[in-house]
Amino acid sequence: MSCLLFCVSFFTLFISTFANCRPNGTLYNDICYVAYSDQRSFYDAEAHCAQEGGHLAAIHDAFTNKFLADLAKPIVGIENYWIGGYYFNNLNTYNAFWTWVDYESFEYTNWGPGQPLYNLSSYCIVQIPLSGKWSVVECTAGKPYVCEYTNASQSCPIPGWTTFSNVFNGCIQLMDNSYTWPNALSSCEDYGASLISIHNDYQQSLVQLLLIEAQGSNVGTTWIGLHDPQNDGNYTWIDSTKLDYKYFDTSTLSKDYCGTIHNDYRWGVEDCSDGPYYFCLYSFEQFV
Ligand SMILES: *[C@@H]1O[C@H](CO)[C@@H](O)[C@H](O)[C@H]1NC(C)=O
Ligand SMILES: *[C@@H]1O[C@H](CO)[C@@H](O)[C@H](O)[C@H]1NC(C)=O
Ligand SMILES: *[C@@H]1O[C@H](CO)[C@@H](O)[C@H](O)[C@H]1NC(C)=O
Ligand SMILES: *[C@@H]1O[C@H](CO)[C@@H](O)[C@H](O)[C@H]1NC(C)=O
C-alpha cells in the first residue's frame, strides 16, 4: 500500500520535474524549445507546434535570439528557419503591425540589413542561424522551424483545441463540418463553447492565420458568432460580448442573418445554410 503511494508520488514528482521539456528539447529560461528540420510553410509549422501543445518560438531579447540560433544550427544547418513572427494589416483602418503567433510584446527585433522589406504578398519572419539576423519571407515558403513549449497558464480542457493565452482568454478550434449557422452554434455548445467572437486586431489576425493554415488561399464560408437576429442591421455576438471591434466588408453586407468570414478575411453576413467551416471559442471566463 505505502509502496503504491510512494511509487505514485515518486512518479508524479518525476513527471513534474522532467516532463516540462520535450524529447529533443532544450530548456532555456523556463521555456522548452525544439528545432525541427522538416520543411513546412509558416502556417503548417505553427499547426505542428500547436498540435504538440506549443507555438512557433517568439524572441524577446538578444540572449534568447543567440540561444535559438545555436540550438537551430545543428538541426537546420545554414537554412533560414521560421520563428513565430508575422505581419497583420487591417484592411479597414490600415493599422498594421508585426506580432508573435501567441501575441506578446513585439519590442525586441534583430532585422538584417534592409529588413523588413514590404514587397511580398505575405510576411513571416525567419532567423538566419549563422548571423542570428531576421528576414521576411513569403509565409507559404517551406522552411524548418523552432517551436516553444511553455506551461500555458491554463490548458484547454478539450483535447485538440488550441490555447493562445495572450490573444484569447480561452481556447479555440476551427471545425470543418458542413453545418448551418444554428447547427454550427449547437456543435460548439456541445463542447461548452460558443461560436467565436472577435474583439481586436490581434484576435482577427490570429483567426486569419488559422484560416490560412487550414484552407490555404481557398477560403470557404466560415461561421463566426456574429448575427443579426432581427435582420435590422443590429449585429451582435451570440456569446453576449460587446460588438466593440468591427471588421466588416461593407461592400458585401446583405440582408441576411448569419456572420461569416469572407475571402479577404473581413466579416459579412450570409443566409444561414450549410457552410464548410466554423470557429468555436471555449471561454475560460465562464467558470470564474
Ligand atoms: C529526435 O531527433 C532525432 C534526430 O533528428 C529524430 O530521429 C527523432 O525522431 C526525434 N525524436 C522525437 C521524439 O522527436
Ligand atoms: C513548468 O512548471 C514547472 C513547475 O512549476 C517548472 O519547474 C518548469 O520550469 C515549467 N516549465 C516550463 C517549460 O515553463
Ligand atoms: C524584394 O526586394 C528585394 C530587394 O530589392 C529583392 O531582392 C527581392 O527579390 C524582392 N522580392 C520580390 C518578391 O519582389
Ligand atoms: C441591438 O440588439 C441588442 C441585443 O439584442 C439590444 O440589446 C440592443 O438594444 C439593440 N440595439 C438597437 C440599436 O436596436
mmCIF file of C-alpha atoms and ligand atoms in Angstrom:
data_model
loop_
_atom_site.group_PDB
_atom_site.id
_atom_site.type_symbol
_atom_site.label_atom_id
_atom_site.label_comp_id
_atom_site.label_asym_id
_atom_site.label_seq_id
_atom_site.Cartn_x
_atom_site.Cartn_y
_atom_site.Cartn_z
ATOM 1 C CA MET A 1 0.000 0.000 0.000
ATOM 2 C CA SER A 2 2.566 2.541 1.113
ATOM 3 C CA CYS A 3 4.778 1.320 -1.703
ATOM 4 C CA LEU A 4 1.976 2.075 -4.105
ATOM 5 C CA LEU A 5 1.607 5.556 -2.633
ATOM 6 C CA PHE A 6 5.337 6.069 -2.729
ATOM 7 C CA CYS A 7 5.597 4.855 -6.316
ATOM 8 C CA VAL A 8 2.747 7.084 -7.429
ATOM 9 C CA SER A 9 4.139 10.178 -5.739
ATOM 10 C CA PHE A 10 7.624 9.396 -6.982
ATOM 11 C CA PHE A 11 6.248 9.038 -10.488
ATOM 12 C CA THR A 12 4.351 12.328 -10.177
ATOM 13 C CA LEU A 13 7.493 14.058 -8.933
ATOM 14 C CA PHE A 14 9.433 12.576 -11.837
ATOM 15 C CA ILE A 15 6.846 13.832 -14.321
ATOM 16 C CA SER A 16 6.641 17.335 -12.875
ATOM 17 C CA THR A 17 10.431 17.639 -12.741
ATOM 18 C CA PHE A 18 11.320 16.342 -16.160
ATOM 19 C CA ALA A 19 8.226 16.492 -18.304
ATOM 20 C CA ASN A 20 8.495 20.234 -18.803
ATOM 21 C CA CYS A 21 10.841 19.765 -21.732
ATOM 22 C CA ARG A 22 10.228 17.531 -24.754
ATOM 23 C CA PRO A 23 12.396 14.788 -26.170
ATOM 24 C CA ASN A 24 14.987 16.636 -28.307
ATOM 25 C CA GLY A 25 14.038 19.839 -26.485
ATOM 26 C CA THR A 26 16.262 22.281 -24.614
ATOM 27 C CA LEU A 27 15.061 24.299 -21.653
ATOM 28 C CA TYR A 28 16.034 27.968 -21.584
ATOM 29 C CA ASN A 29 14.539 30.469 -19.145
ATOM 30 C CA ASP A 30 11.754 28.003 -18.335
ATOM 31 C CA ILE A 31 10.732 27.628 -21.963
ATOM 32 C CA CYS A 32 11.281 24.375 -23.809
ATOM 33 C CA TYR A 33 12.465 24.846 -27.414
ATOM 34 C CA VAL A 34 12.574 22.173 -30.111
ATOM 35 C CA ALA A 35 14.082 22.645 -33.586
ATOM 36 C CA TYR A 36 12.533 20.644 -36.445
ATOM 37 C CA SER A 37 14.314 20.045 -39.743
ATOM 38 C CA ASP A 38 11.280 19.193 -41.909
ATOM 39 C CA GLN A 39 10.237 21.936 -44.317
ATOM 40 C CA ARG A 40 6.809 23.432 -43.754
ATOM 41 C CA SER A 41 5.009 26.638 -44.564
ATOM 42 C CA PHE A 42 4.785 29.093 -41.654
ATOM 43 C CA TYR A 43 1.132 28.151 -41.125
ATOM 44 C CA ASP A 44 1.799 24.461 -41.250
ATOM 45 C CA ALA A 45 4.804 24.780 -38.949
ATOM 46 C CA GLU A 46 2.625 26.618 -36.422
ATOM 47 C CA ALA A 47 -0.038 23.913 -36.804
ATOM 48 C CA HIS A 48 2.587 21.307 -35.947
ATOM 49 C CA CYS A 49 3.771 23.253 -32.893
ATOM 50 C CA ALA A 50 0.146 23.749 -31.763
ATOM 51 C CA GLN A 51 -0.621 20.064 -32.191
ATOM 52 C CA GLU A 52 2.258 19.370 -29.784
ATOM 53 C CA GLY A 53 0.925 21.946 -27.310
ATOM 54 C CA GLY A 54 3.164 24.887 -28.220
ATOM 55 C CA HIS A 55 3.653 27.658 -30.750
ATOM 56 C CA LEU A 56 6.351 28.849 -33.105
ATOM 57 C CA ALA A 57 9.065 30.465 -30.988
ATOM 58 C CA ALA A 58 8.813 34.139 -30.016
ATOM 59 C CA ILE A 59 12.029 36.042 -29.322
ATOM 60 C CA HIS A 60 12.112 38.875 -26.789
ATOM 61 C CA ASP A 61 15.808 39.523 -26.220
ATOM 62 C CA ALA A 62 19.280 39.128 -27.698
ATOM 63 C CA PHE A 63 20.183 36.255 -25.358
ATOM 64 C CA THR A 64 17.258 34.140 -26.490
ATOM 65 C CA ASN A 65 17.975 35.126 -30.093
ATOM 66 C CA LYS A 66 21.549 33.825 -29.782
ATOM 67 C CA PHE A 67 20.435 30.758 -27.867
ATOM 68 C CA LEU A 68 17.955 29.807 -30.591
ATOM 69 C CA ALA A 69 20.474 30.353 -33.387
ATOM 70 C CA ASP A 70 22.861 27.971 -31.594
ATOM 71 C CA LEU A 71 20.081 25.488 -30.942
ATOM 72 C CA ALA A 72 18.933 25.519 -34.572
ATOM 73 C CA LYS A 73 22.325 25.339 -36.330
ATOM 74 C CA PRO A 74 22.976 21.604 -35.859
ATOM 75 C CA ILE A 75 19.396 20.791 -36.919
ATOM 76 C CA VAL A 76 18.750 23.206 -39.789
ATOM 77 C CA GLY A 77 22.336 23.851 -40.949
ATOM 78 C CA ILE A 78 22.613 27.146 -42.808
ATOM 79 C CA GLU A 79 18.932 27.128 -43.775
ATOM 80 C CA ASN A 80 16.763 30.031 -42.548
ATOM 81 C CA TYR A 81 14.090 28.801 -40.211
ATOM 82 C CA TRP A 82 10.704 30.062 -39.020
ATOM 83 C CA ILE A 83 10.312 31.887 -35.783
ATOM 84 C CA GLY A 84 6.779 32.892 -34.815
ATOM 85 C CA GLY A 85 6.607 36.471 -36.114
ATOM 86 C CA TYR A 86 4.202 37.640 -38.801
ATOM 87 C CA TYR A 87 2.626 40.800 -40.130
ATOM 88 C CA PHE A 88 -1.002 41.906 -39.981
ATOM 89 C CA ASN A 89 -2.567 44.777 -41.892
ATOM 90 C CA ASN A 90 -6.117 45.809 -41.021
ATOM 91 C CA LEU A 91 -7.727 46.466 -44.409
ATOM 92 C CA ASN A 92 -10.237 48.907 -42.941
ATOM 93 C CA THR A 93 -8.092 51.022 -40.629
ATOM 94 C CA TYR A 94 -4.666 50.283 -42.119
ATOM 95 C CA ASN A 95 -3.455 49.546 -38.621
ATOM 96 C CA ALA A 96 -0.509 47.303 -39.472
ATOM 97 C CA PHE A 97 1.896 45.613 -37.102
ATOM 98 C CA TRP A 98 4.295 42.759 -36.521
ATOM 99 C CA THR A 99 3.251 40.274 -33.907
ATOM 100 C CA TRP A 100 4.041 36.853 -32.488
ATOM 101 C CA VAL A 101 1.683 33.942 -33.017
ATOM 102 C CA ASP A 102 0.616 33.978 -29.365
ATOM 103 C CA TYR A 103 0.746 37.766 -29.123
ATOM 104 C CA GLU A 104 3.383 39.021 -26.766
ATOM 105 C CA SER A 105 5.097 42.376 -26.925
ATOM 106 C CA PHE A 106 6.984 42.772 -30.187
ATOM 107 C CA GLU A 107 9.656 45.116 -28.914
ATOM 108 C CA TYR A 108 12.956 43.344 -29.413
ATOM 109 C CA THR A 109 13.873 42.892 -33.093
ATOM 110 C CA ASN A 110 17.034 41.813 -34.862
ATOM 111 C CA TRP A 111 16.339 42.645 -38.508
ATOM 112 C CA GLY A 112 19.067 42.039 -41.060
ATOM 113 C CA PRO A 113 20.247 44.921 -43.286
ATOM 114 C CA GLY A 114 17.379 46.453 -45.284
ATOM 115 C CA GLN A 115 14.777 44.354 -43.464
ATOM 116 C CA PRO A 116 11.849 44.192 -43.179
ATOM 117 C CA LEU A 117 11.096 44.531 -46.877
ATOM 118 C CA TYR A 118 7.471 45.096 -47.836
ATOM 119 C CA ASN A 119 7.368 43.712 -51.363
ATOM 120 C CA LEU A 120 5.748 40.319 -50.746
ATOM 121 C CA SER A 121 2.140 39.163 -50.576
ATOM 122 C CA SER A 122 2.534 37.790 -47.036
ATOM 123 C CA TYR A 123 5.133 38.450 -44.364
ATOM 124 C CA CYS A 124 6.570 35.906 -41.964
ATOM 125 C CA ILE A 125 9.892 36.016 -40.136
ATOM 126 C CA VAL A 126 12.849 33.664 -40.474
ATOM 127 C CA GLN A 127 16.023 33.777 -38.472
ATOM 128 C CA ILE A 128 19.333 33.212 -40.238
ATOM 129 C CA PRO A 129 21.112 30.866 -37.839
ATOM 130 C CA LEU A 130 24.659 31.929 -38.807
ATOM 131 C CA SER A 131 24.131 35.620 -38.013
ATOM 132 C CA GLY A 132 21.027 35.465 -35.842
ATOM 133 C CA LYS A 133 19.541 38.199 -38.083
ATOM 134 C CA TRP A 134 15.877 38.210 -39.113
ATOM 135 C CA SER A 135 14.458 38.389 -42.576
ATOM 136 C CA VAL A 136 10.994 38.455 -44.120
ATOM 137 C CA VAL A 137 9.907 35.546 -46.288
ATOM 138 C CA GLU A 138 6.646 34.660 -48.054
ATOM 139 C CA CYS A 139 4.678 32.656 -45.449
ATOM 140 C CA THR A 140 3.987 29.834 -47.903
ATOM 141 C CA ALA A 141 7.706 29.012 -48.318
ATOM 142 C CA GLY A 142 8.855 25.674 -46.910
ATOM 143 C CA LYS A 143 11.311 26.137 -44.019
ATOM 144 C CA PRO A 144 12.488 24.300 -40.923
ATOM 145 C CA TYR A 145 11.196 25.808 -37.691
ATOM 146 C CA VAL A 146 11.547 26.082 -33.928
ATOM 147 C CA CYS A 147 8.627 25.570 -31.545
ATOM 148 C CA GLU A 148 8.387 26.744 -27.963
ATOM 149 C CA TYR A 149 6.523 24.941 -25.220
ATOM 150 C CA THR A 150 5.614 26.821 -22.073
ATOM 151 C CA ASN A 151 3.409 25.858 -19.194
ATOM 152 C CA ALA A 152 0.276 27.522 -20.512
ATOM 153 C CA SER A 153 -1.361 29.430 -17.673
ATOM 154 C CA GLN A 154 -4.442 27.379 -18.271
ATOM 155 C CA SER A 155 -4.519 24.489 -20.675
ATOM 156 C CA CYS A 156 -7.557 23.651 -22.719
ATOM 157 C CA PRO A 157 -9.905 21.043 -21.248
ATOM 158 C CA ILE A 158 -10.943 19.997 -24.759
ATOM 159 C CA PRO A 159 -8.409 17.703 -26.444
ATOM 160 C CA GLY A 160 -7.107 19.013 -29.756
ATOM 161 C CA TRP A 161 -8.221 22.620 -29.228
ATOM 162 C CA THR A 162 -5.534 25.279 -29.037
ATOM 163 C CA THR A 163 -4.802 27.815 -26.337
ATOM 164 C CA PHE A 164 -3.426 31.195 -27.376
ATOM 165 C CA SER A 165 -3.254 32.521 -23.868
ATOM 166 C CA ASN A 166 -2.233 36.063 -24.796
ATOM 167 C CA VAL A 167 -4.859 36.506 -27.505
ATOM 168 C CA PHE A 168 -7.995 34.709 -26.331
ATOM 169 C CA ASN A 169 -8.983 34.047 -22.754
ATOM 170 C CA GLY A 170 -9.959 30.574 -23.777
ATOM 171 C CA CYS A 171 -9.144 28.041 -26.419
ATOM 172 C CA ILE A 172 -10.306 27.894 -29.989
ATOM 173 C CA GLN A 173 -10.834 25.408 -32.743
ATOM 174 C CA LEU A 174 -11.623 25.713 -36.426
ATOM 175 C CA MET A 175 -14.141 22.984 -37.226
ATOM 176 C CA ASP A 176 -14.575 21.626 -40.716
ATOM 177 C CA ASN A 177 -18.039 20.083 -40.637
ATOM 178 C CA SER A 178 -20.524 21.450 -43.118
ATOM 179 C CA TYR A 179 -23.284 22.902 -40.931
ATOM 180 C CA THR A 180 -25.883 25.636 -40.987
ATOM 181 C CA TRP A 181 -25.062 28.549 -38.651
ATOM 182 C CA PRO A 182 -27.511 27.348 -35.928
ATOM 183 C CA ASN A 183 -26.145 23.813 -36.130
ATOM 184 C CA ALA A 184 -22.569 25.097 -36.023
ATOM 185 C CA LEU A 185 -23.536 27.012 -32.876
ATOM 186 C CA SER A 186 -25.016 23.942 -31.217
ATOM 187 C CA SER A 187 -21.973 21.924 -32.200
ATOM 188 C CA CYS A 188 -19.764 24.440 -30.343
ATOM 189 C CA GLU A 189 -22.210 24.375 -27.429
ATOM 190 C CA ASP A 190 -21.822 20.615 -27.202
ATOM 191 C CA TYR A 191 -18.275 21.367 -26.014
ATOM 192 C CA GLY A 192 -19.424 24.065 -23.589
ATOM 193 C CA ALA A 193 -18.154 26.580 -26.143
ATOM 194 C CA SER A 194 -19.769 29.112 -28.460
ATOM 195 C CA LEU A 195 -19.186 30.413 -31.961
ATOM 196 C CA ILE A 196 -16.193 32.732 -31.734
ATOM 197 C CA SER A 197 -16.420 36.474 -31.066
ATOM 198 C CA ILE A 198 -13.589 38.757 -32.179
ATOM 199 C CA HIS A 199 -12.650 41.893 -30.261
ATOM 200 C CA ASN A 200 -9.370 43.276 -31.548
ATOM 201 C CA ASP A 201 -6.823 43.183 -34.347
ATOM 202 C CA TYR A 202 -4.766 40.520 -32.564
ATOM 203 C CA GLN A 203 -7.700 38.139 -32.397
ATOM 204 C CA GLN A 204 -8.610 38.905 -36.004
ATOM 205 C CA SER A 205 -5.034 38.348 -37.179
ATOM 206 C CA LEU A 206 -4.892 35.010 -35.394
ATOM 207 C CA VAL A 207 -8.224 33.916 -36.848
ATOM 208 C CA GLN A 208 -6.821 34.743 -40.290
ATOM 209 C CA LEU A 209 -3.642 32.845 -39.591
ATOM 210 C CA LEU A 210 -5.576 29.735 -38.600
ATOM 211 C CA LEU A 211 -7.861 30.008 -41.619
ATOM 212 C CA ILE A 212 -4.893 30.201 -43.972
ATOM 213 C CA GLU A 213 -3.373 27.252 -42.133
ATOM 214 C CA ALA A 214 -6.494 25.170 -42.721
ATOM 215 C CA GLN A 215 -7.714 26.382 -46.090
ATOM 216 C CA GLY A 216 -4.809 27.874 -47.990
ATOM 217 C CA SER A 217 -5.954 30.748 -50.165
ATOM 218 C CA ASN A 218 -9.228 28.989 -50.889
ATOM 219 C CA VAL A 219 -11.385 30.410 -48.090
ATOM 220 C CA GLY A 220 -14.849 28.918 -47.778
ATOM 221 C CA THR A 221 -17.700 30.248 -45.672
ATOM 222 C CA THR A 222 -16.556 30.215 -42.064
ATOM 223 C CA TRP A 223 -19.247 30.862 -39.467
ATOM 224 C CA ILE A 224 -18.391 33.126 -36.540
ATOM 225 C CA GLY A 225 -20.623 34.168 -33.644
ATOM 226 C CA LEU A 226 -21.842 37.339 -35.345
ATOM 227 C CA HIS A 227 -25.547 37.525 -36.176
ATOM 228 C CA ASP A 228 -28.374 39.903 -36.812
ATOM 229 C CA PRO A 229 -31.329 38.207 -35.134
ATOM 230 C CA GLN A 230 -33.882 40.934 -36.012
ATOM 231 C CA ASN A 231 -32.483 41.390 -39.521
ATOM 232 C CA ASP A 232 -32.323 45.137 -38.886
ATOM 233 C CA GLY A 233 -28.596 45.744 -39.167
ATOM 234 C CA ASN A 234 -28.113 45.444 -35.412
ATOM 235 C CA TYR A 235 -25.279 42.911 -35.367
ATOM 236 C CA THR A 236 -24.495 41.210 -32.072
ATOM 237 C CA TRP A 237 -22.264 38.409 -30.820
ATOM 238 C CA ILE A 238 -24.075 35.242 -29.840
ATOM 239 C CA ASP A 239 -21.847 34.894 -26.734
ATOM 240 C CA SER A 240 -23.293 38.247 -25.492
ATOM 241 C CA THR A 241 -19.939 40.050 -25.581
ATOM 242 C CA LYS A 242 -19.925 43.645 -26.839
ATOM 243 C CA LEU A 243 -19.551 44.475 -30.524
ATOM 244 C CA ASP A 244 -16.561 46.655 -29.622
ATOM 245 C CA TYR A 245 -14.475 45.913 -32.717
ATOM 246 C CA LYS A 246 -15.649 45.742 -36.322
ATOM 247 C CA TYR A 247 -14.041 44.235 -39.352
ATOM 248 C CA PHE A 248 -16.948 44.292 -41.793
ATOM 249 C CA ASP A 249 -16.632 44.089 -45.501
ATOM 250 C CA THR A 250 -19.380 46.673 -46.011
ATOM 251 C CA SER A 251 -19.430 46.169 -49.760
ATOM 252 C CA THR A 252 -20.920 42.732 -49.347
ATOM 253 C CA LEU A 253 -23.292 43.222 -46.415
ATOM 254 C CA SER A 254 -26.603 41.729 -47.391
ATOM 255 C CA LYS A 255 -29.949 41.328 -45.711
ATOM 256 C CA ASP A 256 -29.033 38.088 -44.060
ATOM 257 C CA TYR A 257 -28.665 36.921 -40.520
ATOM 258 C CA CYS A 258 -25.541 34.864 -40.047
ATOM 259 C CA GLY A 259 -21.981 36.098 -39.620
ATOM 260 C CA THR A 260 -19.126 34.704 -41.623
ATOM 261 C CA ILE A 261 -15.581 35.418 -42.637
ATOM 262 C CA HIS A 262 -15.204 36.356 -46.270
ATOM 263 C CA ASN A 263 -12.493 35.896 -48.829
ATOM 264 C CA ASP A 264 -10.248 38.711 -47.629
ATOM 265 C CA TYR A 265 -10.978 37.707 -44.014
ATOM 266 C CA ARG A 266 -13.329 40.605 -43.389
ATOM 267 C CA TRP A 267 -16.757 39.844 -41.944
ATOM 268 C CA GLY A 268 -20.024 39.576 -43.771
ATOM 269 C CA VAL A 269 -23.436 38.022 -43.341
ATOM 270 C CA GLU A 270 -24.911 35.259 -45.410
ATOM 271 C CA ASP A 271 -28.020 33.163 -45.402
ATOM 272 C CA CYS A 272 -27.564 30.615 -42.678
ATOM 273 C CA SER A 273 -27.446 27.467 -44.794
ATOM 274 C CA ASP A 274 -24.582 24.985 -44.849
ATOM 275 C CA GLY A 275 -21.073 26.396 -44.727
ATOM 276 C CA PRO A 276 -17.954 24.252 -44.683
ATOM 277 C CA TYR A 277 -16.213 25.737 -41.624
ATOM 278 C CA TYR A 278 -16.939 27.345 -38.288
ATOM 279 C CA PHE A 279 -14.858 28.679 -35.407
ATOM 280 C CA CYS A 280 -15.587 27.763 -31.794
ATOM 281 C CA LEU A 281 -14.292 29.594 -28.720
ATOM 282 C CA TYR A 282 -14.258 27.884 -25.348
ATOM 283 C CA SER A 283 -14.050 30.768 -22.898
ATOM 284 C CA PHE A 284 -12.206 30.380 -19.588
ATOM 285 C CA GLU A 285 -14.225 33.305 -18.232
ATOM 286 C CA GLN A 286 -17.497 31.434 -17.955
ATOM 287 C CA PHE A 287 -16.183 29.494 -14.962
ATOM 288 C CA VAL A 288 -14.668 32.297 -12.906
HETATM 289 C C1 LIG B 1 14.727 13.476 -32.092
HETATM 290 O O1 LIG B 1 15.614 13.819 -33.154
HETATM 291 C C2 LIG B 1 16.017 12.716 -33.933
HETATM 292 C C3 LIG B 1 17.090 13.198 -34.922
HETATM 293 O O2 LIG B 1 16.691 14.421 -35.519
HETATM 294 C C4 LIG B 1 14.795 12.120 -34.628
HETATM 295 O O3 LIG B 1 15.167 10.990 -35.404
HETATM 296 C C5 LIG B 1 13.792 11.684 -33.571
HETATM 297 O O4 LIG B 1 12.606 11.237 -34.192
HETATM 298 C C6 LIG B 1 13.460 12.855 -32.647
HETATM 299 N N1 LIG B 1 12.604 12.391 -31.560
HETATM 300 C C7 LIG B 1 11.451 12.959 -31.265
HETATM 301 C C8 LIG B 1 10.689 12.352 -30.147
HETATM 302 O O5 LIG B 1 11.035 13.932 -31.857
HETATM 303 C C1 LIG B 2 6.648 24.343 -15.763
HETATM 304 O O1 LIG B 2 6.327 24.374 -14.407
HETATM 305 C C2 LIG B 2 7.283 23.713 -13.608
HETATM 306 C C3 LIG B 2 6.725 23.601 -12.193
HETATM 307 O O2 LIG B 2 6.037 24.774 -11.835
HETATM 308 C C4 LIG B 2 8.591 24.492 -13.690
HETATM 309 O O3 LIG B 2 9.564 23.894 -12.867
HETATM 310 C C5 LIG B 2 9.066 24.465 -15.129
HETATM 311 O O4 LIG B 2 10.226 25.217 -15.276
HETATM 312 C C6 LIG B 2 7.990 24.992 -16.058
HETATM 313 N N1 LIG B 2 8.365 24.685 -17.410
HETATM 314 C C7 LIG B 2 8.134 25.484 -18.412
HETATM 315 C C8 LIG B 2 8.534 25.000 -19.753
HETATM 316 O O5 LIG B 2 7.638 26.582 -18.255
HETATM 317 C C1 LIG B 3 12.022 42.466 -52.787
HETATM 318 O O1 LIG B 3 13.085 43.421 -52.808
HETATM 319 C C2 LIG B 3 14.404 42.856 -52.663
HETATM 320 C C3 LIG B 3 15.408 43.983 -52.568
HETATM 321 O O2 LIG B 3 15.220 44.924 -53.565
HETATM 322 C C4 LIG B 3 14.684 41.903 -53.804
HETATM 323 O O3 LIG B 3 15.951 41.281 -53.608
HETATM 324 C C5 LIG B 3 13.601 40.827 -53.858
HETATM 325 O O4 LIG B 3 13.808 39.992 -54.962
HETATM 326 C C6 LIG B 3 12.223 41.473 -53.919
HETATM 327 N N1 LIG B 3 11.223 40.402 -53.829
HETATM 328 C C7 LIG B 3 10.177 40.384 -54.625
HETATM 329 C C8 LIG B 3 9.255 39.217 -54.456
HETATM 330 O O5 LIG B 3 9.942 41.243 -55.445
HETATM 331 C C1 LIG B 4 -29.332 45.555 -30.608
HETATM 332 O O1 LIG B 4 -29.550 44.264 -30.074
HETATM 333 C C2 LIG B 4 -29.209 44.139 -28.706
HETATM 334 C C3 LIG B 4 -29.320 42.675 -28.297
HETATM 335 O O2 LIG B 4 -30.403 42.056 -28.905
HETATM 336 C C4 LIG B 4 -30.083 45.050 -27.886
HETATM 337 O O3 LIG B 4 -29.732 44.962 -26.512
HETATM 338 C C5 LIG B 4 -29.880 46.486 -28.365
HETATM 339 O O4 LIG B 4 -30.757 47.346 -27.692
HETATM 340 C C6 LIG B 4 -30.144 46.575 -29.875
HETATM 341 N N1 LIG B 4 -29.758 47.900 -30.318
HETATM 342 C C7 LIG B 4 -30.510 48.593 -31.169
HETATM 343 C C8 LIG B 4 -29.971 49.925 -31.575
HETATM 344 O O5 LIG B 4 -31.559 48.168 -31.613
#
